[in-house]
Tab-separated table of C-alpha atoms and ligand atoms in Angstrom:
chain	number	residue	atom	x	y	z
A	1	UNK	CA	38.653	-8.174	15.630
A	2	UNK	CA	36.737	-9.330	18.715
A	3	UNK	CA	37.686	-12.597	20.312
A	4	UNK	CA	34.904	-14.390	18.603
A	5	UNK	CA	35.292	-12.923	15.120
A	6	UNK	CA	37.513	-14.500	12.465
A	7	UNK	CA	39.417	-12.823	9.563
A	8	UNK	CA	37.653	-13.177	6.164
A	9	UNK	CA	39.246	-14.035	2.815
A	10	UNK	CA	38.645	-10.827	1.016
A	11	UNK	CA	40.408	-11.844	-2.335
A	12	UNK	CA	38.207	-14.991	-2.469
A	13	UNK	CA	35.126	-13.035	-1.660
A	14	UNK	CA	35.732	-10.440	-4.328
A	15	UNK	CA	36.051	-13.225	-6.914
A	16	UNK	CA	32.450	-14.199	-5.964
A	17	UNK	CA	31.144	-10.769	-7.176
A	18	UNK	CA	31.671	-10.496	-10.888
A	19	UNK	CA	30.867	-6.814	-11.166
A	20	UNK	CA	33.724	-5.817	-8.836
A	21	UNK	CA	36.339	-6.789	-11.496
A	22	UNK	CA	34.986	-4.391	-14.135
A	23	UNK	CA	36.651	-1.127	-15.084
A	24	UNK	CA	35.070	2.369	-15.073
A	25	UNK	CA	36.573	5.191	-17.040
A	26	UNK	CA	39.597	3.110	-17.724
A	27	UNK	CA	40.301	2.346	-14.079
A	28	UNK	CA	39.576	-0.720	-11.951
A	29	UNK	CA	36.198	0.095	-10.211
A	30	UNK	CA	36.269	1.081	-6.590
A	31	UNK	CA	32.604	0.582	-5.555
A	32	UNK	CA	31.726	2.656	-2.439
A	33	UNK	CA	28.057	3.144	-2.854
A	34	UNK	CA	26.871	0.177	-1.018
A	35	UNK	CA	24.509	2.219	1.036
A	36	UNK	CA	22.509	2.855	-2.137
A	37	UNK	CA	22.691	-0.733	-3.383
A	38	UNK	CA	25.123	-3.510	-2.957
A	39	UNK	CA	26.734	-5.766	-5.518
A	40	UNK	CA	25.532	-9.400	-6.018
A	41	UNK	CA	27.530	-12.641	-5.615
A	42	UNK	CA	27.429	-15.226	-8.389
A	43	UNK	CA	25.261	-17.560	-6.256
A	44	UNK	CA	22.464	-15.004	-6.319
A	45	UNK	CA	22.798	-14.477	-10.105
A	46	UNK	CA	22.885	-18.168	-10.684
A	47	UNK	CA	19.820	-18.802	-8.484
A	48	UNK	CA	17.801	-16.366	-10.509
A	49	UNK	CA	18.959	-17.818	-13.727
A	50	UNK	CA	18.209	-21.310	-12.408
A	51	UNK	CA	14.644	-20.352	-11.571
A	52	UNK	CA	13.909	-19.056	-14.989
A	53	UNK	CA	15.848	-21.868	-16.742
A	54	UNK	CA	14.383	-24.793	-14.781
A	55	UNK	CA	11.253	-24.125	-12.762
A	56	UNK	CA	9.624	-20.760	-13.664
A	57	UNK	CA	5.914	-20.930	-12.879
A	58	UNK	CA	3.405	-18.948	-10.923
A	59	UNK	CA	3.211	-19.985	-7.224
A	60	UNK	CA	0.560	-21.154	-4.795
A	61	UNK	CA	-2.010	-21.734	-7.581
A	62	UNK	CA	-0.837	-24.597	-9.788
A	63	UNK	CA	-1.060	-28.271	-9.330
A	64	UNK	CA	1.490	-28.947	-11.889
A	65	UNK	CA	5.103	-29.897	-11.047
A	66	UNK	CA	6.705	-26.593	-11.843
A	67	UNK	CA	4.305	-24.576	-9.778
A	68	UNK	CA	4.787	-26.844	-6.853
A	69	UNK	CA	8.556	-26.591	-7.146
A	70	UNK	CA	8.551	-22.820	-7.491
A	71	UNK	CA	6.000	-22.462	-4.557
A	72	UNK	CA	8.306	-24.619	-2.444
A	73	UNK	CA	11.450	-22.645	-3.115
A	74	UNK	CA	9.610	-19.340	-2.637
A	75	UNK	CA	8.333	-20.625	0.825
A	76	UNK	CA	11.844	-21.948	1.715
A	77	UNK	CA	13.053	-18.430	0.991
A	78	UNK	CA	10.664	-17.103	3.561
A	79	UNK	CA	11.897	-19.627	6.060
A	80	UNK	CA	15.392	-18.549	5.397
A	81	UNK	CA	14.373	-14.910	6.149
A	82	UNK	CA	12.656	-15.967	9.296
A	83	UNK	CA	15.700	-17.777	10.556
A	84	UNK	CA	17.938	-14.864	9.557
A	85	UNK	CA	15.749	-12.444	11.596
A	86	UNK	CA	15.185	-14.676	14.480
A	87	UNK	CA	11.446	-14.473	14.011
A	88	UNK	CA	9.379	-16.958	15.977
A	89	UNK	CA	7.010	-17.894	13.148
A	90	UNK	CA	7.469	-18.036	9.425
A	91	UNK	CA	4.048	-16.430	8.919
A	92	UNK	CA	5.431	-13.179	10.466
A	93	UNK	CA	7.555	-12.689	7.365
A	94	UNK	CA	5.904	-10.817	4.533
A	95	UNK	CA	7.576	-10.215	1.209
A	96	UNK	CA	7.282	-6.723	-0.167
A	97	UNK	CA	9.050	-4.639	-2.880
A	98	UNK	CA	11.511	-3.136	-0.359
A	99	UNK	CA	11.888	-1.139	2.847
A	100	UNK	CA	9.764	1.656	1.404
A	101	UNK	CA	6.736	-0.611	0.671
A	102	UNK	CA	7.159	-2.331	4.053
A	103	UNK	CA	6.842	0.978	5.845
A	104	UNK	CA	3.960	1.971	3.602
A	105	UNK	CA	2.161	-1.267	4.483
A	106	UNK	CA	2.379	-0.578	8.216
A	107	UNK	CA	1.330	3.032	7.863
A	108	UNK	CA	-1.661	2.007	5.604
A	109	UNK	CA	-2.751	-0.814	7.856
A	110	UNK	CA	-1.756	-0.459	11.605
A	111	UNK	CA	-1.328	3.278	11.158
A	112	UNK	CA	-4.783	3.809	9.671
A	113	UNK	CA	-6.412	1.635	12.457
A	114	UNK	CA	-4.699	3.160	15.336
A	115	UNK	CA	-3.742	6.794	14.550
A	116	UNK	CA	-6.673	9.183	15.118
A	117	UNK	CA	-6.950	13.047	15.162
A	118	UNK	CA	-4.657	14.568	17.726
A	119	UNK	CA	-2.532	11.495	18.045
A	120	UNK	CA	1.208	11.394	17.455
A	121	UNK	CA	3.653	9.347	15.385
A	122	UNK	CA	7.173	9.579	16.647
A	123	UNK	CA	10.175	9.387	14.301
A	124	UNK	CA	13.730	10.715	14.347
A	125	UNK	CA	15.608	13.513	12.605
A	126	UNK	CA	17.919	10.938	10.855
A	127	UNK	CA	15.091	9.028	9.102
A	128	UNK	CA	15.244	8.313	5.268
A	129	UNK	CA	12.383	9.898	3.305
A	130	UNK	CA	10.839	6.521	3.121
A	131	UNK	CA	10.423	6.513	7.012
A	132	UNK	CA	9.117	10.088	6.952
A	133	UNK	CA	6.749	10.533	4.093
A	134	UNK	CA	4.424	7.590	4.730
A	135	UNK	CA	3.836	8.772	8.270
A	136	UNK	CA	3.471	12.386	7.157
A	137	UNK	CA	0.763	11.284	4.636
A	138	UNK	CA	-0.947	9.338	7.476
A	139	UNK	CA	-0.847	12.239	9.857
A	140	UNK	CA	-2.251	14.557	7.083
A	141	UNK	CA	-5.081	12.095	6.456
A	142	UNK	CA	-5.927	11.635	10.242
A	143	UNK	CA	-5.063	15.172	11.409
A	144	UNK	CA	-2.431	13.666	13.656
A	145	UNK	CA	0.986	15.004	14.474
A	146	UNK	CA	4.496	13.880	13.331
A	147	UNK	CA	6.960	14.432	16.246
A	148	UNK	CA	10.595	14.217	15.627
A	149	UNK	CA	13.385	13.166	18.097
A	150	UNK	CA	16.424	15.478	17.395
A	151	UNK	CA	20.030	14.416	16.979
A	152	UNK	CA	23.212	15.953	18.480
A	153	UNK	CA	26.075	17.430	16.619
A	154	UNK	CA	27.764	14.017	16.354
A	155	UNK	CA	24.751	12.757	14.629
A	156	UNK	CA	23.544	10.642	17.595
A	157	UNK	CA	20.013	10.309	18.579
A	158	UNK	CA	19.112	12.474	21.638
A	159	UNK	CA	17.924	9.470	23.645
A	160	UNK	CA	17.162	11.853	26.557
A	161	UNK	CA	14.553	13.604	24.332
A	162	UNK	CA	13.252	10.244	23.008
A	163	UNK	CA	11.986	9.370	26.483
A	164	UNK	CA	10.299	12.652	26.828
A	165	UNK	CA	8.628	12.665	23.572
A	166	UNK	CA	7.008	9.338	24.106
A	167	UNK	CA	3.544	10.316	25.418
A	168	UNK	CA	-0.042	8.878	25.858
A	169	UNK	CA	-0.670	10.453	22.438
A	170	UNK	CA	2.142	8.456	20.671
A	171	UNK	CA	0.531	5.621	18.717
A	172	UNK	CA	3.664	4.340	17.032
A	173	UNK	CA	7.477	4.874	16.887
A	174	UNK	CA	9.315	4.464	13.578
A	175	UNK	CA	13.072	4.784	13.704
A	176	UNK	CA	16.116	3.548	11.799
A	177	UNK	CA	18.590	1.053	13.216
A	178	UNK	CA	21.442	2.452	11.253
A	179	UNK	CA	21.479	6.007	9.499
A	180	UNK	CA	22.169	5.704	5.761
A	181	UNK	CA	23.666	9.229	5.767
A	182	UNK	CA	25.556	9.348	9.079
A	183	UNK	CA	26.239	5.750	9.814
A	184	UNK	CA	24.905	6.150	13.363
A	185	UNK	CA	23.833	2.951	14.953
A	186	UNK	CA	20.825	3.546	17.221
A	187	UNK	CA	20.379	1.542	20.520
A	188	UNK	CA	17.133	0.109	19.178
A	189	UNK	CA	16.710	-2.491	21.869
A	190	UNK	CA	16.825	0.109	24.744
A	191	UNK	CA	14.593	2.377	22.789
A	192	UNK	CA	12.010	-0.242	22.038
A	193	UNK	CA	11.996	-1.178	25.692
A	194	UNK	CA	11.239	2.350	26.686
A	195	UNK	CA	8.461	2.620	24.084
A	196	UNK	CA	6.969	-0.789	25.239
A	197	UNK	CA	6.942	0.485	28.787
A	198	UNK	CA	4.304	2.822	27.625
A	199	UNK	CA	2.645	0.220	25.416
A	200	UNK	CA	3.768	1.876	22.193
A	201	UNK	CA	4.739	-0.380	19.321
A	202	UNK	CA	7.940	0.248	17.281
A	203	UNK	CA	8.766	-0.113	13.673
A	204	UNK	CA	12.490	-0.489	12.850
A	205	UNK	CA	13.891	0.519	9.548
A	206	UNK	CA	16.634	-2.094	9.067
A	207	UNK	CA	17.624	-1.172	5.474
A	208	UNK	CA	21.155	-0.262	6.522
A	209	UNK	CA	21.495	-2.748	9.383
A	210	UNK	CA	20.669	-6.233	7.949
A	211	UNK	CA	23.615	-6.034	5.401
A	212	UNK	CA	26.202	-5.301	8.085
A	213	UNK	CA	25.232	-6.814	11.468
A	214	UNK	CA	23.301	-9.663	12.997
A	215	UNK	CA	19.747	-8.765	13.794
A	216	UNK	CA	17.390	-10.645	16.020
A	217	UNK	CA	13.893	-9.165	16.008
A	218	UNK	CA	12.896	-11.139	19.045
A	219	UNK	CA	15.909	-10.009	21.029
A	220	UNK	CA	15.374	-6.374	20.234
A	221	UNK	CA	11.632	-6.981	20.638
A	222	UNK	CA	10.627	-5.095	17.498
A	223	UNK	CA	6.931	-5.034	16.541
A	224	UNK	CA	7.685	-4.316	12.824
A	225	UNK	CA	11.069	-4.715	11.037
A	226	UNK	CA	11.712	-3.687	7.450
A	227	UNK	CA	14.639	-4.264	5.091
A	228	UNK	CA	15.477	-4.341	1.341
A	229	UNK	CA	16.953	-7.198	-0.718
A	230	UNK	CA	19.070	-5.134	-2.974
A	231	UNK	CA	21.086	-3.463	-0.081
A	232	UNK	CA	21.663	-7.067	1.301
A	233	UNK	CA	23.523	-8.478	-1.749
A	234	UNK	CA	20.198	-9.738	-3.160
A	235	UNK	CA	18.017	-8.563	-6.083
A	236	UNK	CA	15.995	-5.309	-6.389
A	237	UNK	CA	12.288	-5.285	-6.131
A	238	UNK	CA	12.098	-7.583	-3.015
A	239	UNK	CA	12.007	-6.590	0.470
A	240	UNK	CA	10.810	-7.888	3.930
A	241	UNK	CA	8.408	-6.772	6.563
A	242	UNK	CA	8.472	-8.701	9.866
A	243	UNK	CA	5.331	-8.222	11.854
A	244	UNK	CA	4.886	-9.637	15.429
A	245	UNK	CA	2.209	-12.337	15.238
A	246	UNK	CA	-0.007	-10.799	17.896
A	247	UNK	CA	-0.282	-7.602	15.802
A	248	UNK	CA	-0.342	-9.450	12.470
A	249	UNK	CA	-3.678	-11.124	13.259
A	250	UNK	CA	-5.253	-7.798	13.893
A	251	UNK	CA	-4.278	-6.129	10.502
A	252	UNK	CA	-6.524	-5.670	7.496
A	253	UNK	CA	-5.097	-6.436	3.969
A	254	UNK	CA	-2.832	-3.808	2.385
A	255	UNK	CA	-3.910	-4.246	-1.227
A	256	UNK	CA	-6.744	-6.275	-2.708
A	257	UNK	CA	-6.335	-8.795	-5.356
A	258	UNK	CA	-5.507	-12.395	-6.142
A	259	UNK	CA	-3.542	-14.614	-3.835
A	260	UNK	CA	-4.886	-12.911	-0.574
A	261	UNK	CA	-8.161	-14.593	-0.553
A	262	UNK	CA	-9.911	-17.768	0.774
A	263	UNK	CA	-13.189	-17.232	-1.042
A	264	UNK	CA	-14.599	-14.292	-3.101
A	265	UNK	CA	-18.204	-13.586	-3.975
A	266	UNK	CA	-19.557	-10.286	-5.197
A	267	UNK	CA	-21.082	-9.792	-1.698
A	268	UNK	CA	-18.018	-10.615	0.384
A	269	UNK	CA	-14.474	-11.732	0.373
A	270	UNK	CA	-12.784	-13.950	3.062
A	271	UNK	CA	-9.102	-13.322	3.275
A	272	UNK	CA	-6.279	-15.765	3.439
A	273	UNK	CA	-4.178	-15.868	6.558
A	274	UNK	CA	-0.944	-14.019	6.922
A	275	UNK	CA	1.439	-13.699	5.134
A	276	UNK	CA	-0.429	-14.363	1.968
A	277	UNK	CA	-3.097	-11.906	3.012
A	278	UNK	CA	-0.471	-9.190	2.542
A	279	UNK	CA	0.989	-10.363	-0.778
A	280	UNK	CA	-1.613	-9.490	-3.337
A	281	UNK	CA	-0.931	-10.407	-6.905
A	282	UNK	CA	1.941	-12.498	-8.261
A	283	UNK	CA	4.880	-11.735	-6.005
A	284	UNK	CA	8.608	-11.249	-6.840
A	285	UNK	CA	9.370	-15.017	-6.935
A	286	UNK	CA	12.854	-14.643	-8.332
A	287	UNK	CA	13.552	-11.816	-5.875
A	288	UNK	CA	12.693	-13.986	-2.889
A	289	UNK	CA	14.740	-16.856	-4.187
A	290	UNK	CA	17.646	-14.470	-4.856
A	291	UNK	CA	17.334	-12.802	-1.444
A	292	UNK	CA	17.554	-16.227	0.389
A	293	UNK	CA	20.646	-16.979	-1.524
A	294	UNK	CA	22.167	-13.658	-0.529
A	295	UNK	CA	21.381	-14.323	3.279
A	296	UNK	CA	22.868	-17.795	2.899
A	297	UNK	CA	25.981	-16.101	1.372
A	298	UNK	CA	26.470	-13.533	4.236
A	299	UNK	CA	25.683	-16.198	6.800
A	300	UNK	CA	28.440	-18.400	5.403
A	301	UNK	CA	30.871	-15.636	6.000
A	302	UNK	CA	29.357	-14.764	9.266
A	303	UNK	CA	27.772	-11.484	10.269
A	304	UNK	CA	30.177	-11.050	13.280
A	305	UNK	CA	33.188	-11.557	11.092
A	306	UNK	CA	31.616	-9.005	8.537
A	307	UNK	CA	30.827	-6.543	11.301
A	308	UNK	CA	34.366	-6.812	12.764
A	309	UNK	CA	36.100	-6.373	9.325
A	310	UNK	CA	33.816	-3.370	8.467
A	311	UNK	CA	34.738	-1.684	11.770
A	312	UNK	CA	38.405	-2.008	10.860
A	313	UNK	CA	37.728	-0.476	7.381
A	314	UNK	CA	35.756	2.379	9.022
A	315	UNK	CA	38.443	3.168	11.498
A	316	UNK	CA	41.067	3.132	8.758
A	317	UNK	CA	39.086	5.261	6.289
A	318	UNK	CA	38.225	7.692	9.141
A	319	UNK	CA	41.815	8.323	9.900
A	320	UNK	CA	42.727	8.590	6.191
A	321	UNK	CA	40.016	10.926	5.215
A	322	UNK	CA	40.380	13.040	8.364
A	323	UNK	CA	43.964	13.832	7.237
A	324	UNK	CA	42.704	15.556	4.038
A	325	UNK	CA	42.875	19.313	4.532
A	326	UNK	CA	39.317	20.955	4.541
A	327	UNK	CA	37.501	17.676	4.929
A	328	UNK	CA	34.850	17.541	7.557
A	329	UNK	CA	33.118	14.248	8.489
A	330	UNK	CA	29.393	14.623	9.073
A	331	UNK	CA	28.318	11.942	11.621
A	332	UNK	CA	30.894	11.062	14.312
A	333	UNK	CA	28.719	8.992	16.532
A	334	UNK	CA	30.474	6.621	18.957
A	335	UNK	CA	28.512	3.663	17.479
A	336	UNK	CA	28.861	3.829	13.772
A	337	UNK	CA	28.462	1.470	10.759
A	338	UNK	CA	30.923	1.746	7.909
A	339	UNK	CA	29.595	4.908	6.382
A	340	UNK	CA	31.437	8.080	5.893
A	341	UNK	CA	29.633	11.269	4.952
A	342	UNK	CA	31.795	14.297	4.400
A	343	UNK	CA	32.025	17.802	3.021
A	344	UNK	CA	35.069	19.616	1.762
A	345	UNK	CA	35.420	23.256	2.360
A	346	UNK	CA	34.582	25.357	-0.748
A	347	UNK	CA	33.843	22.465	-3.008
A	348	UNK	CA	30.273	21.218	-3.927
A	349	UNK	CA	29.689	17.493	-3.137
A	350	UNK	CA	28.537	16.932	-6.659
A	351	UNK	CA	31.843	18.134	-8.109
A	352	UNK	CA	33.764	15.795	-5.834
A	353	UNK	CA	31.511	12.880	-6.880
A	354	UNK	CA	32.212	13.666	-10.598
A	355	UNK	CA	35.913	14.024	-10.031
A	356	UNK	CA	36.049	10.627	-8.306
A	357	UNK	CA	33.892	8.951	-10.886
A	358	UNK	CA	36.490	10.085	-13.519
A	359	UNK	CA	38.984	7.957	-11.453
A	360	UNK	CA	36.617	4.907	-11.392
A	361	UNK	CA	35.494	5.541	-7.754
A	362	UNK	CA	31.766	5.341	-7.113
A	363	UNK	CA	30.500	7.300	-4.238
A	364	UNK	CA	27.109	8.910	-3.550
A	365	UNK	CA	26.658	12.577	-3.482
A	366	UNK	CA	23.611	14.804	-2.430
A	367	UNK	CA	21.040	14.598	0.528
A	368	UNK	CA	20.756	10.843	0.478
A	369	UNK	CA	17.005	10.939	0.866
A	370	UNK	CA	17.484	12.698	4.211
A	371	UNK	CA	16.819	16.307	3.500
A	372	UNK	CA	15.713	17.196	7.023
A	373	UNK	CA	18.947	15.951	8.349
A	374	UNK	CA	20.823	18.069	5.812
A	375	UNK	CA	18.911	21.036	7.206
A	376	UNK	CA	19.841	20.111	10.685
A	377	UNK	CA	23.540	20.273	9.740
A	378	UNK	CA	23.012	23.309	7.510
A	379	UNK	CA	24.478	21.691	4.556
A	380	UNK	CA	23.093	21.069	0.984
A	381	UNK	CA	24.562	17.607	0.819
A	382	UNK	CA	27.500	15.395	1.547
A	383	UNK	CA	29.708	13.024	-0.324
A	384	UNK	CA	29.118	9.580	1.079
A	385	UNK	CA	31.433	6.576	0.904
A	386	UNK	CA	29.542	3.465	2.150
A	387	UNK	CA	31.433	0.232	2.606
A	388	UNK	CA	30.660	-3.409	2.291
A	389	UNK	CA	32.638	-6.494	3.386
A	390	UNK	CA	34.211	-6.880	-0.149
A	391	UNK	CA	35.815	-3.355	0.117
A	392	UNK	CA	39.494	-3.157	1.050
A	393	UNK	CA	42.013	-0.856	2.712
A	394	UNK	CA	43.657	-0.397	-0.799
A	395	UNK	CA	40.374	0.889	-2.009
A	396	UNK	CA	40.352	3.342	0.919
A	397	UNK	CA	43.864	4.430	-0.166
A	398	UNK	CA	42.544	5.024	-3.714
A	399	UNK	CA	39.597	7.030	-2.401
A	400	UNK	CA	41.978	9.277	-0.282
A	401	UNK	CA	44.375	9.707	-3.197
A	402	UNK	CA	41.433	10.452	-5.566
A	403	UNK	CA	40.094	13.110	-3.115
A	404	UNK	CA	43.469	14.756	-2.678
A	405	UNK	CA	43.611	14.925	-6.496
A	406	UNK	CA	40.091	16.216	-6.808
A	407	UNK	CA	40.751	19.028	-4.204
A	408	UNK	CA	43.849	20.071	-6.134
A	409	UNK	CA	41.738	20.277	-9.382
A	410	UNK	CA	38.629	21.869	-7.790
A	411	UNK	CA	39.751	24.103	-4.903
B	501	PMP	N1	15.675	3.419	4.848
B	501	PMP	C1	16.911	3.521	4.812
B	501	PMP	C2	17.713	3.753	6.013
B	501	PMP	C3	17.648	3.444	3.541
B	501	PMP	O1	18.959	3.666	3.441
B	501	PMP	C4	16.834	3.293	2.316
B	501	PMP	C5	17.505	3.177	0.917
B	501	PMP	N2	18.409	4.260	0.742
B	501	PMP	C6	15.462	3.017	2.445
B	501	PMP	C7	14.960	3.045	3.682
B	501	PMP	C8	14.675	2.746	1.238
B	501	PMP	O2	14.910	1.574	0.808
B	501	PMP	P1	14.353	1.015	-0.556
B	501	PMP	O3	14.608	2.093	-1.517
B	501	PMP	O4	14.999	-0.162	-0.870
B	501	PMP	O5	12.826	0.821	-0.355
């Protein structure tokens, strides 16, 4: 706990998440796969049901009352996201399907405009596939080069190398704020400042940051910032892309269709202004509404309080798991979010995952969509326990006991 953070009422919070009380394989569920997706509080579930029960209509097009109402709540959701990210202007917030689509949007618009043959895109060795593949596709199309900042043995970004790899050829940097596999928290503000000193814009993948810590896009000075609703206690199929206004004005549309236009003739289309210009077709209205409720929910608890509590959980779990014979934690950065990836000598991660599932404990096993990172550590995959603020020390104890049991059976 820091001086500013307050303890949070975990039992009351857990009651807000109906799924947490279910049983799996005859045991009370222990849900430790929050990095893949988080559970949803009742307020989010209710908001979605309320939309469909009371004011379901298409938005921005109808003059009738339901459409007006739905449009208003959808746009209020955008304002909630703006406030949450500290963006200066609500138009800088684009709703997408998720982090993956947000990154693809930037690669397909800004990337296509600015990356030419011989140029470079700088990413890091700890990126999720969704922050690798879109850039790789762009580089292939443009005959440009994907350059990768390495990580050290603790899973920390080699910031010394980062500075060296920023060059006159670098047209954009794309890096994660928090690694989904290692938990490493990158010093994005300092890295962005370094890139900006060379006039290079930066996209931050915030998929694993927004659920766990306060983010202010203006403070870190990000040019693009992406995150997903479903990892942030909101619905699936909704995500966000923040784009700095001065860049936004220069971007072409991402997809063509209805909703993004001012006028269409067969000769020429005049596009709507951002953000609608980037939201072709009927958007995920229920998703935006649910996401705003999720952000309200975490703000009511307070992200500083969440961050402090999750740090305690991380410390406790790290000590507990480290005491298990043969267990090695992959990712021991000084600055870490509440994610613990590990391997156990002589046992395949998949078998550990299955043995834990039999005990009602949900963890993720495999490469976590970070195959190059697995290669860096010369392992096929890990077991990953990823925590949220509704997890408890008792659940950590159950994980540790479950692992000890699994080792006895499988070793
Ligand atoms: N980036 C990171 C760091 C992630 O953890 C994930 C999801 N595992 C993604 C991007 C992709 O997010 P989504 O599948 O919601 O588009």
